[in-house]
PDB file of C-alpha atoms (C1' of nucleotides) in Angstrom:
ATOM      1  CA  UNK A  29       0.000   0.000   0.000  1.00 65.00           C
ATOM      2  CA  UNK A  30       0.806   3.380  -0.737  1.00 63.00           C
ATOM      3  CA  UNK A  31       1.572   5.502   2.444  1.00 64.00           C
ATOM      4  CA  UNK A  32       1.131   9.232   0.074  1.00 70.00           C
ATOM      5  CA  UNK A  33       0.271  11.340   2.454  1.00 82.00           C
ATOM      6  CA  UNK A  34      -1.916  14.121   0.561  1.00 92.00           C
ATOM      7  CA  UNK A  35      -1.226  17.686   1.822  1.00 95.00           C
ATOM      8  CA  UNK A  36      -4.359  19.953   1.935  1.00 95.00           C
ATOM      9  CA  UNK A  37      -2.248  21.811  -0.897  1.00 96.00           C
ATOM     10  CA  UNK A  38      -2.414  18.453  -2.793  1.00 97.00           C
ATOM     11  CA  UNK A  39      -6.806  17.615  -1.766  1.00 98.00           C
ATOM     12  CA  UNK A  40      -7.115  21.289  -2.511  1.00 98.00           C
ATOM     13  CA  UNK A  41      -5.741  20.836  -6.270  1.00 98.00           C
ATOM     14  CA  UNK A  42      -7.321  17.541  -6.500  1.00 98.00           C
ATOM     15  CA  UNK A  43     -11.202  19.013  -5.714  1.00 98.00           C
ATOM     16  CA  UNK A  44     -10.588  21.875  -7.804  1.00 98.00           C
ATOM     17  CA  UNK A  45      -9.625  19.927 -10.980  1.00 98.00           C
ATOM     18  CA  UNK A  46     -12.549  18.136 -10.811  1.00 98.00           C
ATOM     19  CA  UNK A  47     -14.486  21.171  -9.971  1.00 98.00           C
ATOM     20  CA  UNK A  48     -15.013  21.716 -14.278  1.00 98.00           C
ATOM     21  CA  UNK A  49     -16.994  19.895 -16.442  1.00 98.00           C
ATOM     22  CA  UNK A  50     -14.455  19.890 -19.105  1.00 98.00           C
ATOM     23  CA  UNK A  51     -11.622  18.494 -17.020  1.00 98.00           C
ATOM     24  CA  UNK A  52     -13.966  15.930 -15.912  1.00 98.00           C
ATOM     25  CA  UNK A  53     -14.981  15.149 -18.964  1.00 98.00           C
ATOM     26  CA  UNK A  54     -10.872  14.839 -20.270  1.00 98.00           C
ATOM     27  CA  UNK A  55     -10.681  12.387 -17.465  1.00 98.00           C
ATOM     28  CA  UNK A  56     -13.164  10.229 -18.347  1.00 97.00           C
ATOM     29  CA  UNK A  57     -12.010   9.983 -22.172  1.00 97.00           C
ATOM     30  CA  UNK A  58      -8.660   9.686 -20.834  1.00 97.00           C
ATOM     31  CA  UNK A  59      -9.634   6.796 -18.410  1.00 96.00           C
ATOM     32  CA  UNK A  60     -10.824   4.713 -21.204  1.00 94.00           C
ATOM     33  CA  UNK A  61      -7.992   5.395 -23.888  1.00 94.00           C
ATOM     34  CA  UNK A  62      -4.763   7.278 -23.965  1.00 95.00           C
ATOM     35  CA  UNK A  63      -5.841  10.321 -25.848  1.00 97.00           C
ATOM     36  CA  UNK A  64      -3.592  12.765 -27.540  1.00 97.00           C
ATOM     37  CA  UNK A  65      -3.493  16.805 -26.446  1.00 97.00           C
ATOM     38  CA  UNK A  66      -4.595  17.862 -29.977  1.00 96.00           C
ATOM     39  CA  UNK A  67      -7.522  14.956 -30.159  1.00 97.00           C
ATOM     40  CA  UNK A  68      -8.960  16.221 -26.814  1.00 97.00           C
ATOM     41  CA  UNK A  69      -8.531  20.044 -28.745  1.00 97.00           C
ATOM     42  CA  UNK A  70     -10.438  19.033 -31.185  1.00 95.00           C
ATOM     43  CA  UNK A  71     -13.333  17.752 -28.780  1.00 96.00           C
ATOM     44  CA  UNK A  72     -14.521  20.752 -27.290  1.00 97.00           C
ATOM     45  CA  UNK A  73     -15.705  24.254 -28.413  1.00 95.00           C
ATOM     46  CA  UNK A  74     -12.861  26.412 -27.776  1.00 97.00           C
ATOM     47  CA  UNK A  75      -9.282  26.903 -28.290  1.00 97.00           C
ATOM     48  CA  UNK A  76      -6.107  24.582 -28.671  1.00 97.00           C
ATOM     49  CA  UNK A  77      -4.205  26.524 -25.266  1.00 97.00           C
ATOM     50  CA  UNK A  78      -7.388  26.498 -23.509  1.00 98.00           C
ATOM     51  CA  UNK A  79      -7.579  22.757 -23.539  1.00 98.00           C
ATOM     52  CA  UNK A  80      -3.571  22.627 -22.967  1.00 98.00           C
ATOM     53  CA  UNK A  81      -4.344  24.431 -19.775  1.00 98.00           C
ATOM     54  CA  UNK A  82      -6.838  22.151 -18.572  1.00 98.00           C
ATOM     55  CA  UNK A  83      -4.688  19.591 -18.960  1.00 98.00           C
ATOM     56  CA  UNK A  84      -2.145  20.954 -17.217  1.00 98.00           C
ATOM     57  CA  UNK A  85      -4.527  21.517 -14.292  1.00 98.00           C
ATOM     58  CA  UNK A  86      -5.314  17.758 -13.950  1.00 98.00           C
ATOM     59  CA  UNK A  87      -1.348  16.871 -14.510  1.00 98.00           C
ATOM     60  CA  UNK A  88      -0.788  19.582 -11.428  1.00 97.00           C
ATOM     61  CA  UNK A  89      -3.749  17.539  -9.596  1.00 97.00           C
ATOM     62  CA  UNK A  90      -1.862  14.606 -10.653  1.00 97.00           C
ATOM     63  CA  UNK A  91      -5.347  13.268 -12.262  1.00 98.00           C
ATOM     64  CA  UNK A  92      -3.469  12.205 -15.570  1.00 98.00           C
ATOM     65  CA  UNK A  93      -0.158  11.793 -17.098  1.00 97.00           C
ATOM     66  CA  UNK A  94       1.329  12.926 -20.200  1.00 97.00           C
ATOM     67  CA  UNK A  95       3.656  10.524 -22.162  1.00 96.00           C
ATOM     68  CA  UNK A  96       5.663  11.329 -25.760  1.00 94.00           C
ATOM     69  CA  UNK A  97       4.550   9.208 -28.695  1.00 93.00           C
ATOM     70  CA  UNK A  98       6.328  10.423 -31.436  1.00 91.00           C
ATOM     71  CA  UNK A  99       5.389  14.413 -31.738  1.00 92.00           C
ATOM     72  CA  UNK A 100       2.212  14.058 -30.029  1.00 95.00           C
ATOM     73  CA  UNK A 101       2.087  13.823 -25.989  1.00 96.00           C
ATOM     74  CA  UNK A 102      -0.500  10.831 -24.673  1.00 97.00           C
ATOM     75  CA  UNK A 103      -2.472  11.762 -21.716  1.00 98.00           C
ATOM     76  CA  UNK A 104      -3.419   9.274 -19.767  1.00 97.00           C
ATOM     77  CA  UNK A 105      -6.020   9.772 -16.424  1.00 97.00           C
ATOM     78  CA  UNK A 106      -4.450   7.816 -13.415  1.00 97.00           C
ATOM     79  CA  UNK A 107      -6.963   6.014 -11.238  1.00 96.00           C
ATOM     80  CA  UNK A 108      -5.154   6.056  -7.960  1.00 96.00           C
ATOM     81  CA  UNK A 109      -5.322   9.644  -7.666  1.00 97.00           C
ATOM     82  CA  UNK A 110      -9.192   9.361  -8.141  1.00 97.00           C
ATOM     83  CA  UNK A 111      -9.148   6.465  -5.568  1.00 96.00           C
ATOM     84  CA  UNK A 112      -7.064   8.898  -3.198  1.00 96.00           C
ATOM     85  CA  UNK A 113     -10.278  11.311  -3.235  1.00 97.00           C
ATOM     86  CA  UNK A 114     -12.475   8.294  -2.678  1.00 97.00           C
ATOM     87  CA  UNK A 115     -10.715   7.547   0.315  1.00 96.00           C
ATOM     88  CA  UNK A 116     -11.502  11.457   1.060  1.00 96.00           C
ATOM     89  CA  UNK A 117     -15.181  11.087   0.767  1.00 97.00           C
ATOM     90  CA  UNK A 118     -14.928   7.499   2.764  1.00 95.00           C
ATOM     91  CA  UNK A 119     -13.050   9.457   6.037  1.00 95.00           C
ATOM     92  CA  UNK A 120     -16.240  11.684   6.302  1.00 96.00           C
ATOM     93  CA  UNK A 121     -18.831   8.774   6.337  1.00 94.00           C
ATOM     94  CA  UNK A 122     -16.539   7.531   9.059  1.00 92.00           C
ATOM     95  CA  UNK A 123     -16.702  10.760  10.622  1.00 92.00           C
ATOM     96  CA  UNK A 124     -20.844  10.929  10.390  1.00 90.00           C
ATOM     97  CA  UNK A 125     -20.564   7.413  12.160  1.00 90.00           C
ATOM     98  CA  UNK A 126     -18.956   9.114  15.333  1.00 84.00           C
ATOM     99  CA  UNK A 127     -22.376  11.133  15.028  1.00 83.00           C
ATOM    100  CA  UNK A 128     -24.289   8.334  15.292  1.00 78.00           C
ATOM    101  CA  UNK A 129     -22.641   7.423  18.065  1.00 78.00           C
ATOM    102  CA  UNK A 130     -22.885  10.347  20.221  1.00 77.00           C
ATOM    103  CA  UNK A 131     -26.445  10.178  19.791  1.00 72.00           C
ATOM    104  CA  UNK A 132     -26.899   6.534  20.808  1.00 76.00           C
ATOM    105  CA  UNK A 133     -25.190   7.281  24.119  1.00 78.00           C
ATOM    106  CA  UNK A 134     -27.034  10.738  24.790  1.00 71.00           C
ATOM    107  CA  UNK A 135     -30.241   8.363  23.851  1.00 74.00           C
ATOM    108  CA  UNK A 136     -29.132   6.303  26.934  1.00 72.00           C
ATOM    109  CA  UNK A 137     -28.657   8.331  29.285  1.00 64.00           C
ATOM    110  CA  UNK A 138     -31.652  10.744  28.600  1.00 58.00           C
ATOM    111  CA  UNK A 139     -33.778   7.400  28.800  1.00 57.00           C
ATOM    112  CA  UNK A 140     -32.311   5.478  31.467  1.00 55.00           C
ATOM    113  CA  UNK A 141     -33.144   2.245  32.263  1.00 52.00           C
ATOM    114  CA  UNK A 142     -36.603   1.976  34.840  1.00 53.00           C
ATOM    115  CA  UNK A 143     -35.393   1.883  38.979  1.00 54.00           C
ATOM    116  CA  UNK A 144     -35.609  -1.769  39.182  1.00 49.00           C
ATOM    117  CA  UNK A 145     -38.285  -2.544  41.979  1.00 43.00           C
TER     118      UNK A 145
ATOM    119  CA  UNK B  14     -33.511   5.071  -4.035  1.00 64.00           C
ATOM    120  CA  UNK B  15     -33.037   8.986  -5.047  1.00 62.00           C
ATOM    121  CA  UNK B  16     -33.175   9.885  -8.641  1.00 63.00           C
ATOM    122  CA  UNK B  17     -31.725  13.136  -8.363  1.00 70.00           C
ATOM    123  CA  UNK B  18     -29.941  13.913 -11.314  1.00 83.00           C
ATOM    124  CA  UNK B  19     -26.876  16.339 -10.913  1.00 92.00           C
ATOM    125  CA  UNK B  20     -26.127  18.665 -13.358  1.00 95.00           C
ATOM    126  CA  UNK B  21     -22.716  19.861 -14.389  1.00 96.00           C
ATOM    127  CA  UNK B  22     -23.141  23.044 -12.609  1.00 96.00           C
ATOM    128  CA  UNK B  23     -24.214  21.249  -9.237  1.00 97.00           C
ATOM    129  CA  UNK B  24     -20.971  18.827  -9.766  1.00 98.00           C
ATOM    130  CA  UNK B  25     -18.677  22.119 -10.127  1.00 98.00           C
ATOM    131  CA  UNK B  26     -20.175  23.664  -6.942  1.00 98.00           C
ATOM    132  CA  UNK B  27     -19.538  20.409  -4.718  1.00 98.00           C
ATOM    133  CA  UNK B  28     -16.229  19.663  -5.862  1.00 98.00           C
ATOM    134  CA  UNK B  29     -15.533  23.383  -5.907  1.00 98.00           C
ATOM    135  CA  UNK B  30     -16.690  23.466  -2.588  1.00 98.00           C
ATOM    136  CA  UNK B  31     -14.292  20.230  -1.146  1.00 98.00           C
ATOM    137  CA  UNK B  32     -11.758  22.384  -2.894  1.00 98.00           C
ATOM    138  CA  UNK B  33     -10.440  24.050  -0.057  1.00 98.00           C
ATOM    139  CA  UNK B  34      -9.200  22.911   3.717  1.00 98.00           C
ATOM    140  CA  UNK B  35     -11.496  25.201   5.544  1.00 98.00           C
ATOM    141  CA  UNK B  36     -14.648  24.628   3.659  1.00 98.00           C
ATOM    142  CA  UNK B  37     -13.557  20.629   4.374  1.00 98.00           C
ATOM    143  CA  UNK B  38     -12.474  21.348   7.859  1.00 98.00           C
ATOM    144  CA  UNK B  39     -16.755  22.974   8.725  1.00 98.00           C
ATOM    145  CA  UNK B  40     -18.049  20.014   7.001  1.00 98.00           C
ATOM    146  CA  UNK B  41     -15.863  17.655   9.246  1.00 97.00           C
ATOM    147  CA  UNK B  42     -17.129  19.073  12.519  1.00 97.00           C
ATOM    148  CA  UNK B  43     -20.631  19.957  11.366  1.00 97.00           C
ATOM    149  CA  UNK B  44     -20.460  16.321  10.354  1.00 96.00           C
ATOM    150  CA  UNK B  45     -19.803  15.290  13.856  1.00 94.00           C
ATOM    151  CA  UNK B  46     -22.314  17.706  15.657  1.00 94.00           C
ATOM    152  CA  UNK B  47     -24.352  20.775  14.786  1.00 95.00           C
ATOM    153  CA  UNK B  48     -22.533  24.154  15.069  1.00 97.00           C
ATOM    154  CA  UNK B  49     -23.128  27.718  14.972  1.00 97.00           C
ATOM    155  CA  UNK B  50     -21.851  30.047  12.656  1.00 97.00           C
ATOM    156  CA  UNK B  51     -20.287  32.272  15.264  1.00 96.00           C
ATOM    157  CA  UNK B  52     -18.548  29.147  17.334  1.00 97.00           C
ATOM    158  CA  UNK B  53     -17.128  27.815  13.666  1.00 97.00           C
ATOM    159  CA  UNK B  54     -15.840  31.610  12.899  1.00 97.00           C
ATOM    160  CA  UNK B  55     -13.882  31.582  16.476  1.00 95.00           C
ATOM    161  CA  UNK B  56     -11.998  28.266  15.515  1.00 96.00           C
ATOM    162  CA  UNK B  57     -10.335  30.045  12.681  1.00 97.00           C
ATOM    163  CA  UNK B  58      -7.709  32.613  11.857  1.00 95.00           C
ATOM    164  CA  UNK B  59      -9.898  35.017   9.482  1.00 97.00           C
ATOM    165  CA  UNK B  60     -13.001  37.336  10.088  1.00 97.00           C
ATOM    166  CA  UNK B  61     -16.508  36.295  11.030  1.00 97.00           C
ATOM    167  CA  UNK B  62     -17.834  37.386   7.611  1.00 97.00           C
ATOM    168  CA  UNK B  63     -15.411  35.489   5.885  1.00 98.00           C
ATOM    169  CA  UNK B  64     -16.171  32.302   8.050  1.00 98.00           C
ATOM    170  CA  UNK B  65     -19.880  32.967   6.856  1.00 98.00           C
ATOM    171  CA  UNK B  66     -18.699  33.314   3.354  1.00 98.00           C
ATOM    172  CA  UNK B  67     -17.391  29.694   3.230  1.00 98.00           C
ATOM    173  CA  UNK B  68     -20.699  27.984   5.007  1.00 98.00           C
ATOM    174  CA  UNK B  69     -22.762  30.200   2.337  1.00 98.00           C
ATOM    175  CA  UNK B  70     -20.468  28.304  -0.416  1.00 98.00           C
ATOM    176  CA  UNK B  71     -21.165  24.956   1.236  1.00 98.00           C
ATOM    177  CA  UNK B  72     -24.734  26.089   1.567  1.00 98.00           C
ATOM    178  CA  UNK B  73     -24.847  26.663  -1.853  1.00 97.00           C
ATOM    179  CA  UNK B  74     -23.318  23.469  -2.715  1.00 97.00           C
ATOM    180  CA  UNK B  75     -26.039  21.668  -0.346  1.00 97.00           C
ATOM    181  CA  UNK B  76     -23.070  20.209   1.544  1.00 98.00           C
ATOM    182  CA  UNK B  77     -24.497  21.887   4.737  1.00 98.00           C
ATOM    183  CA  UNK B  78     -27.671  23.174   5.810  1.00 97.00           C
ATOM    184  CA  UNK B  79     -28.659  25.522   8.101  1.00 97.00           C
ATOM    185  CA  UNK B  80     -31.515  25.855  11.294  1.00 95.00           C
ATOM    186  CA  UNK B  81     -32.178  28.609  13.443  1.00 94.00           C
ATOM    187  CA  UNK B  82     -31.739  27.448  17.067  1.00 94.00           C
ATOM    188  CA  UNK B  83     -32.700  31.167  19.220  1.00 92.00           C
ATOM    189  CA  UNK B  84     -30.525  33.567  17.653  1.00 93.00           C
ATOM    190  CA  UNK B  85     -27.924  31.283  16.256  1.00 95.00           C
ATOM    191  CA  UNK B  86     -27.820  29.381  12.711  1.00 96.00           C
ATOM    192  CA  UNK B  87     -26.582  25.867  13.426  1.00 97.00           C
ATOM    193  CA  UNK B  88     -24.983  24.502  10.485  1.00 98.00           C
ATOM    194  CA  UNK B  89     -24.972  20.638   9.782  1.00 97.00           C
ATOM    195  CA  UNK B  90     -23.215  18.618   6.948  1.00 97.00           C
ATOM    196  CA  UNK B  91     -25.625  16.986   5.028  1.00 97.00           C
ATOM    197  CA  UNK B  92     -23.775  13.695   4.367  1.00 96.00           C
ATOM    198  CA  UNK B  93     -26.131  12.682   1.415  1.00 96.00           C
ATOM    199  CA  UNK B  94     -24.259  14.962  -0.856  1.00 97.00           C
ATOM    200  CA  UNK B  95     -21.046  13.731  -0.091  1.00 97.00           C
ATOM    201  CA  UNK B  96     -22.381  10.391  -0.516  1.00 96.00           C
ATOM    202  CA  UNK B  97     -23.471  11.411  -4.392  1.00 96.00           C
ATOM    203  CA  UNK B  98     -19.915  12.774  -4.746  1.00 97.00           C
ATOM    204  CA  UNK B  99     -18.366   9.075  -4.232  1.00 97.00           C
ATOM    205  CA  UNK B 100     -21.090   8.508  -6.593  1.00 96.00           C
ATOM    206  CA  UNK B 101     -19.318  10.442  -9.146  1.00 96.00           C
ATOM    207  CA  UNK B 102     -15.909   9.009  -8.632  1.00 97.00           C
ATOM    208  CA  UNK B 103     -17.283   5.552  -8.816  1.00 95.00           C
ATOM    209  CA  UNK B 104     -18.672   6.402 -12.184  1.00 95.00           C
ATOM    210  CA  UNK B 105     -15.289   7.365 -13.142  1.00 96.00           C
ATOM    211  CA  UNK B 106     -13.638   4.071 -11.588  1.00 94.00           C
ATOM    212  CA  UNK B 107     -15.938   1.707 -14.272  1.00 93.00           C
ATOM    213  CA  UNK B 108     -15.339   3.641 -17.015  1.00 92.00           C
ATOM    214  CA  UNK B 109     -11.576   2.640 -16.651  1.00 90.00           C
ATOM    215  CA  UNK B 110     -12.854  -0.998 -16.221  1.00 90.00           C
ATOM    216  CA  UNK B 111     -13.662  -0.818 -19.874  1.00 85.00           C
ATOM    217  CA  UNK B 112     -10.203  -0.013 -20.541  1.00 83.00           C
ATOM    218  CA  UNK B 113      -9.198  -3.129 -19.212  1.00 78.00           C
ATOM    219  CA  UNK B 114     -11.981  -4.851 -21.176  1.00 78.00           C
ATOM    220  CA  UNK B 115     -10.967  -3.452 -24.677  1.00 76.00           C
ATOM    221  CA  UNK B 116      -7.371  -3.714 -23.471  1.00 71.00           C
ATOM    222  CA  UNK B 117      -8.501  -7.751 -22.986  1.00 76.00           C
ATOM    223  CA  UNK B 118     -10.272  -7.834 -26.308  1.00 78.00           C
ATOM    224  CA  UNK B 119      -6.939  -6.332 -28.038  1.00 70.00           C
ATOM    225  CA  UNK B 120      -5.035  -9.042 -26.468  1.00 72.00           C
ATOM    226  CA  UNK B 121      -7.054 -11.921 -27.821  1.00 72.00           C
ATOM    227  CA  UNK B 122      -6.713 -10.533 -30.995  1.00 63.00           C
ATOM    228  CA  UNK B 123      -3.090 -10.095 -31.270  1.00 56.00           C
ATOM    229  CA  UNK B 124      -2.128 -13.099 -30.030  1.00 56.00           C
ATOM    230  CA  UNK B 125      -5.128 -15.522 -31.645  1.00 54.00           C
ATOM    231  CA  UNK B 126      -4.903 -19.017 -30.897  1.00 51.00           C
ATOM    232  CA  UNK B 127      -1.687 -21.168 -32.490  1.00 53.00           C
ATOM    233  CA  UNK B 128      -2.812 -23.070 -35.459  1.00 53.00           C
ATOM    234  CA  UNK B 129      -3.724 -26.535 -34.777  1.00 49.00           C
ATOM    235  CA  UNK B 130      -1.349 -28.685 -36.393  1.00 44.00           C
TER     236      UNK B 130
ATOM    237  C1'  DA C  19     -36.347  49.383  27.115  1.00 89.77           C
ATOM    238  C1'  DT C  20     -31.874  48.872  25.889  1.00 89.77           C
ATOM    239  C1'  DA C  21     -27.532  46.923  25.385  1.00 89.77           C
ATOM    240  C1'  DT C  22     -25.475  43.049  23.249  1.00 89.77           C
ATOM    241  C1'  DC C  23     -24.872  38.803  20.738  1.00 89.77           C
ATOM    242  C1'  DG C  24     -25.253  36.378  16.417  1.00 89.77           C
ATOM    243  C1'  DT C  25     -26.045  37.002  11.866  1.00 89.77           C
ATOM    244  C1'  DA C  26     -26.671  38.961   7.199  1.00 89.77           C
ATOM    245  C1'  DC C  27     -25.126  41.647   3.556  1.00 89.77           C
ATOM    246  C1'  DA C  28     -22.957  45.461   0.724  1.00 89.77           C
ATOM    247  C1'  DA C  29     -18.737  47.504  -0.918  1.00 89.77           C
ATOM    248  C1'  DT C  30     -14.090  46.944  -1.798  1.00 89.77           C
ATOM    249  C1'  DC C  31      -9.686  44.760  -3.173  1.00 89.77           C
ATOM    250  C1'  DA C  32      -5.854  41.495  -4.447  1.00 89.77           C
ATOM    251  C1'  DA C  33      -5.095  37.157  -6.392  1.00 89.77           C
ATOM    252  C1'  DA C  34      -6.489  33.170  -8.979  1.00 89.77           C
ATOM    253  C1'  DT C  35      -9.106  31.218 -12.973  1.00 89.77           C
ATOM    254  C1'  DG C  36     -10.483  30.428 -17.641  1.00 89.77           C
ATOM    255  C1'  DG C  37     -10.218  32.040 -21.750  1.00 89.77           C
ATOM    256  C1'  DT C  38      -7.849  34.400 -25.874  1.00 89.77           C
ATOM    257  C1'  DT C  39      -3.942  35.334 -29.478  1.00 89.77           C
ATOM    258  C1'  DG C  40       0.750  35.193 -30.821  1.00 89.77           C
ATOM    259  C1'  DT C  41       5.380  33.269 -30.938  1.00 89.77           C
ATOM    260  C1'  DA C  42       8.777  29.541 -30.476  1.00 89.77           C
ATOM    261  C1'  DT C  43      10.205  24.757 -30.596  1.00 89.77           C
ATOM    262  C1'  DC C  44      10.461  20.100 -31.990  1.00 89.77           C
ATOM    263  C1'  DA C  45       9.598  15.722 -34.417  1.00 89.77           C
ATOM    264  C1'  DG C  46       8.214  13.653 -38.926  1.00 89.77           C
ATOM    265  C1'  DA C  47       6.756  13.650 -43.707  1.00 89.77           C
ATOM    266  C1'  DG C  48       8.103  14.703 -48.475  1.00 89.77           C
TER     267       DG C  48
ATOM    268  C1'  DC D  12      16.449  20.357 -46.056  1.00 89.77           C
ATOM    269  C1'  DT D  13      12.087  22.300 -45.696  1.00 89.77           C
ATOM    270  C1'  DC D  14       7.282  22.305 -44.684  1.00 89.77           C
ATOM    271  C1'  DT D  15       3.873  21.051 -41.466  1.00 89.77           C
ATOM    272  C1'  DG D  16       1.586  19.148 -37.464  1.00 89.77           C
ATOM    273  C1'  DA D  17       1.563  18.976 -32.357  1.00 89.77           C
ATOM    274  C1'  DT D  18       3.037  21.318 -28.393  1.00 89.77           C
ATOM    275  C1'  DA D  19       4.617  24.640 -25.218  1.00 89.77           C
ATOM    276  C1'  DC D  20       4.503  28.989 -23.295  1.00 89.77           C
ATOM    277  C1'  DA D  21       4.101  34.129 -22.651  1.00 89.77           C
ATOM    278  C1'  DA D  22       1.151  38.131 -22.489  1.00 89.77           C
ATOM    279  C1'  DC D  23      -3.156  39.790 -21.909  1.00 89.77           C
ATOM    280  C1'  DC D  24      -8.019  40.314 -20.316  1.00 89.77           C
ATOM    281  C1'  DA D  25     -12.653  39.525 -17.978  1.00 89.77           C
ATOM    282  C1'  DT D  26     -14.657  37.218 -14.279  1.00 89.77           C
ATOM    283  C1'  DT D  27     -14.638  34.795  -9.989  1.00 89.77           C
ATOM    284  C1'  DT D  28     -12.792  33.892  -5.488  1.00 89.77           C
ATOM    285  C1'  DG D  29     -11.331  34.747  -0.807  1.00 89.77           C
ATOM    286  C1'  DA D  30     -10.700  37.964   2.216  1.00 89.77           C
ATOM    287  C1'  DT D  31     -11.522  42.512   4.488  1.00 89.77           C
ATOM    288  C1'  DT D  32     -14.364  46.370   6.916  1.00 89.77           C
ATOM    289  C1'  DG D  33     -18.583  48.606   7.846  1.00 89.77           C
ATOM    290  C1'  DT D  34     -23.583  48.809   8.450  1.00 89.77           C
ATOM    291  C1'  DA D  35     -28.112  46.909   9.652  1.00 89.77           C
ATOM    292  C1'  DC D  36     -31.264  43.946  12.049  1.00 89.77           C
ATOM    293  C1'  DG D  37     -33.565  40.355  14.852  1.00 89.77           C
ATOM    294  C1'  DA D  38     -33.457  37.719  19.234  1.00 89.77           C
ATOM    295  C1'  DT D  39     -31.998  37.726  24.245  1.00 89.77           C
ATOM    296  C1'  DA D  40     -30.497  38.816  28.590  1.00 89.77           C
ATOM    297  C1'  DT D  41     -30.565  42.473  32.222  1.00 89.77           C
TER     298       DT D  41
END
DNA sequence: ATATCGTACAATCAAATGGTTGTATCAGAG
DNA sequence: CTCTGATACAACCATTTGATTGTACGATAT
C-alpha cells in the first residue's frame, strides 16, 4: 500500500480539478484510452491553449499523465489519484458514524433504564 | 432510491466546494455535531464574515444546511451529498474498467490461438 | 427598554481562474 | 532540407474567489 500522504495543498488541487466539467470530462475519455493533447482540442468548443491548460490543471492535480509518442504527448487519467479522493469522501462517512454514536449514548442516558423494583 | 440527477453546474459547486481545507475542515465538525456560525468563525484565523462566506459556499453546494436554534444558525453537513460525490468518482472508476476490457479484447486478438497442427 | 450577541449583507480589493492570441520549438513527412 | 503538425509557453483580459471592513437587524439577557 501506498503511504502518500496528501497535503491539503495536494486535496485542494485535487477538488478543484474536478471542480469543471471539461476536465472531468478529459478524465473520463482519458480513463478509457490514452488520448492525444490535440484529439482532446479538437473535442470541445474552444481553443487549442485552452484545452492545454486544462490539462495541465489535472497533470498539477496529478489526475493524468502525459507521455511522448512520437510528436504528439499521450495523456493518460491515473486512477489512484481518483481512488485517493475516494478515500476522502470514505473518512467523512466515518466521521458521520462518530455522530451516530454520540447520539446513541445521549439516547441512553436521557432514557435510562426503569429503577428496578 | 433517489433519482436526483446532478447537473454539471451542481458537480462544479460540490467539488468546488471540497476544494479548499477550511470549507472541508466545517463540514468535518458539522459532520460530527451541529454548530453555529459564530462558534465555527472563532476556531479560525480570518473574520466572522469570511467564516460565513465559506458555510454560504457549502450552503450553496447543499453540503451543509442551516436551522435557526434562538438567535444562532446551526450549520450541519448533510452527508447525502457527499455520498453522491463518491457517486461520481465511482462512475469514473468503471469507465476505466472498460479499458481493461478493450485492453482484454486487443489481447485476444493479437495473439489468436496457435494453429492446430 | 436597551444593550449586546449572532447574523446577514454590501462595498471593496488582491489574487487566482479560464479564456484568448501570438510566438517559439520540436519531431516527422516529403 | 524544408514544410507542417503537435506542443509549449508568454502576455493579456474579464470574471470569480477569498478575504476585508462597515452597516443593519432580529433575538436575548438584564
Amino acid at each position: 500500500m501506498v503511504v502518500s500522504e496528501l497535503s491539503d495543498q495536494d486535496v485542494n488541487r485535487l477538488f478543484r480539478a474536478l471542480a469543471d466539467a471539461t476536465r472531468r470530462d478529459i478524465v473520463r475519455r482519458t480513463l478509457v484510452e490514452d488520448v492525444s493533447v490535440s484529439q482532446l482540442a479538437g473535442a470541445y468548443e474552444m481553443s487549442f491553449a485552452a484545452v492545454q491548460k486544462h490539462v495541465a490543471v489535472l497533470e498539477e492535480a496529478m489526475l493524468v499523465t502525459k507521455n511522448s509518442r512520437g510528436r504528439e504527448r499521450m495523456v493518460r487519467a491515473n486512477l489512484d489519484r481518483i481512488r485517493q479522493a475516494q478515500r476522502l469522501l470514505d473518512h467523512f462517512e466515518e466521521l458521520w458514524r462518530s455522530r451516530i454514536d454520540r447520539l446513541d449514548i445521549l439516547l441512553a442516558e436521557d432514557n435510562p433504564a426503569p429503577p428496578d423494583t
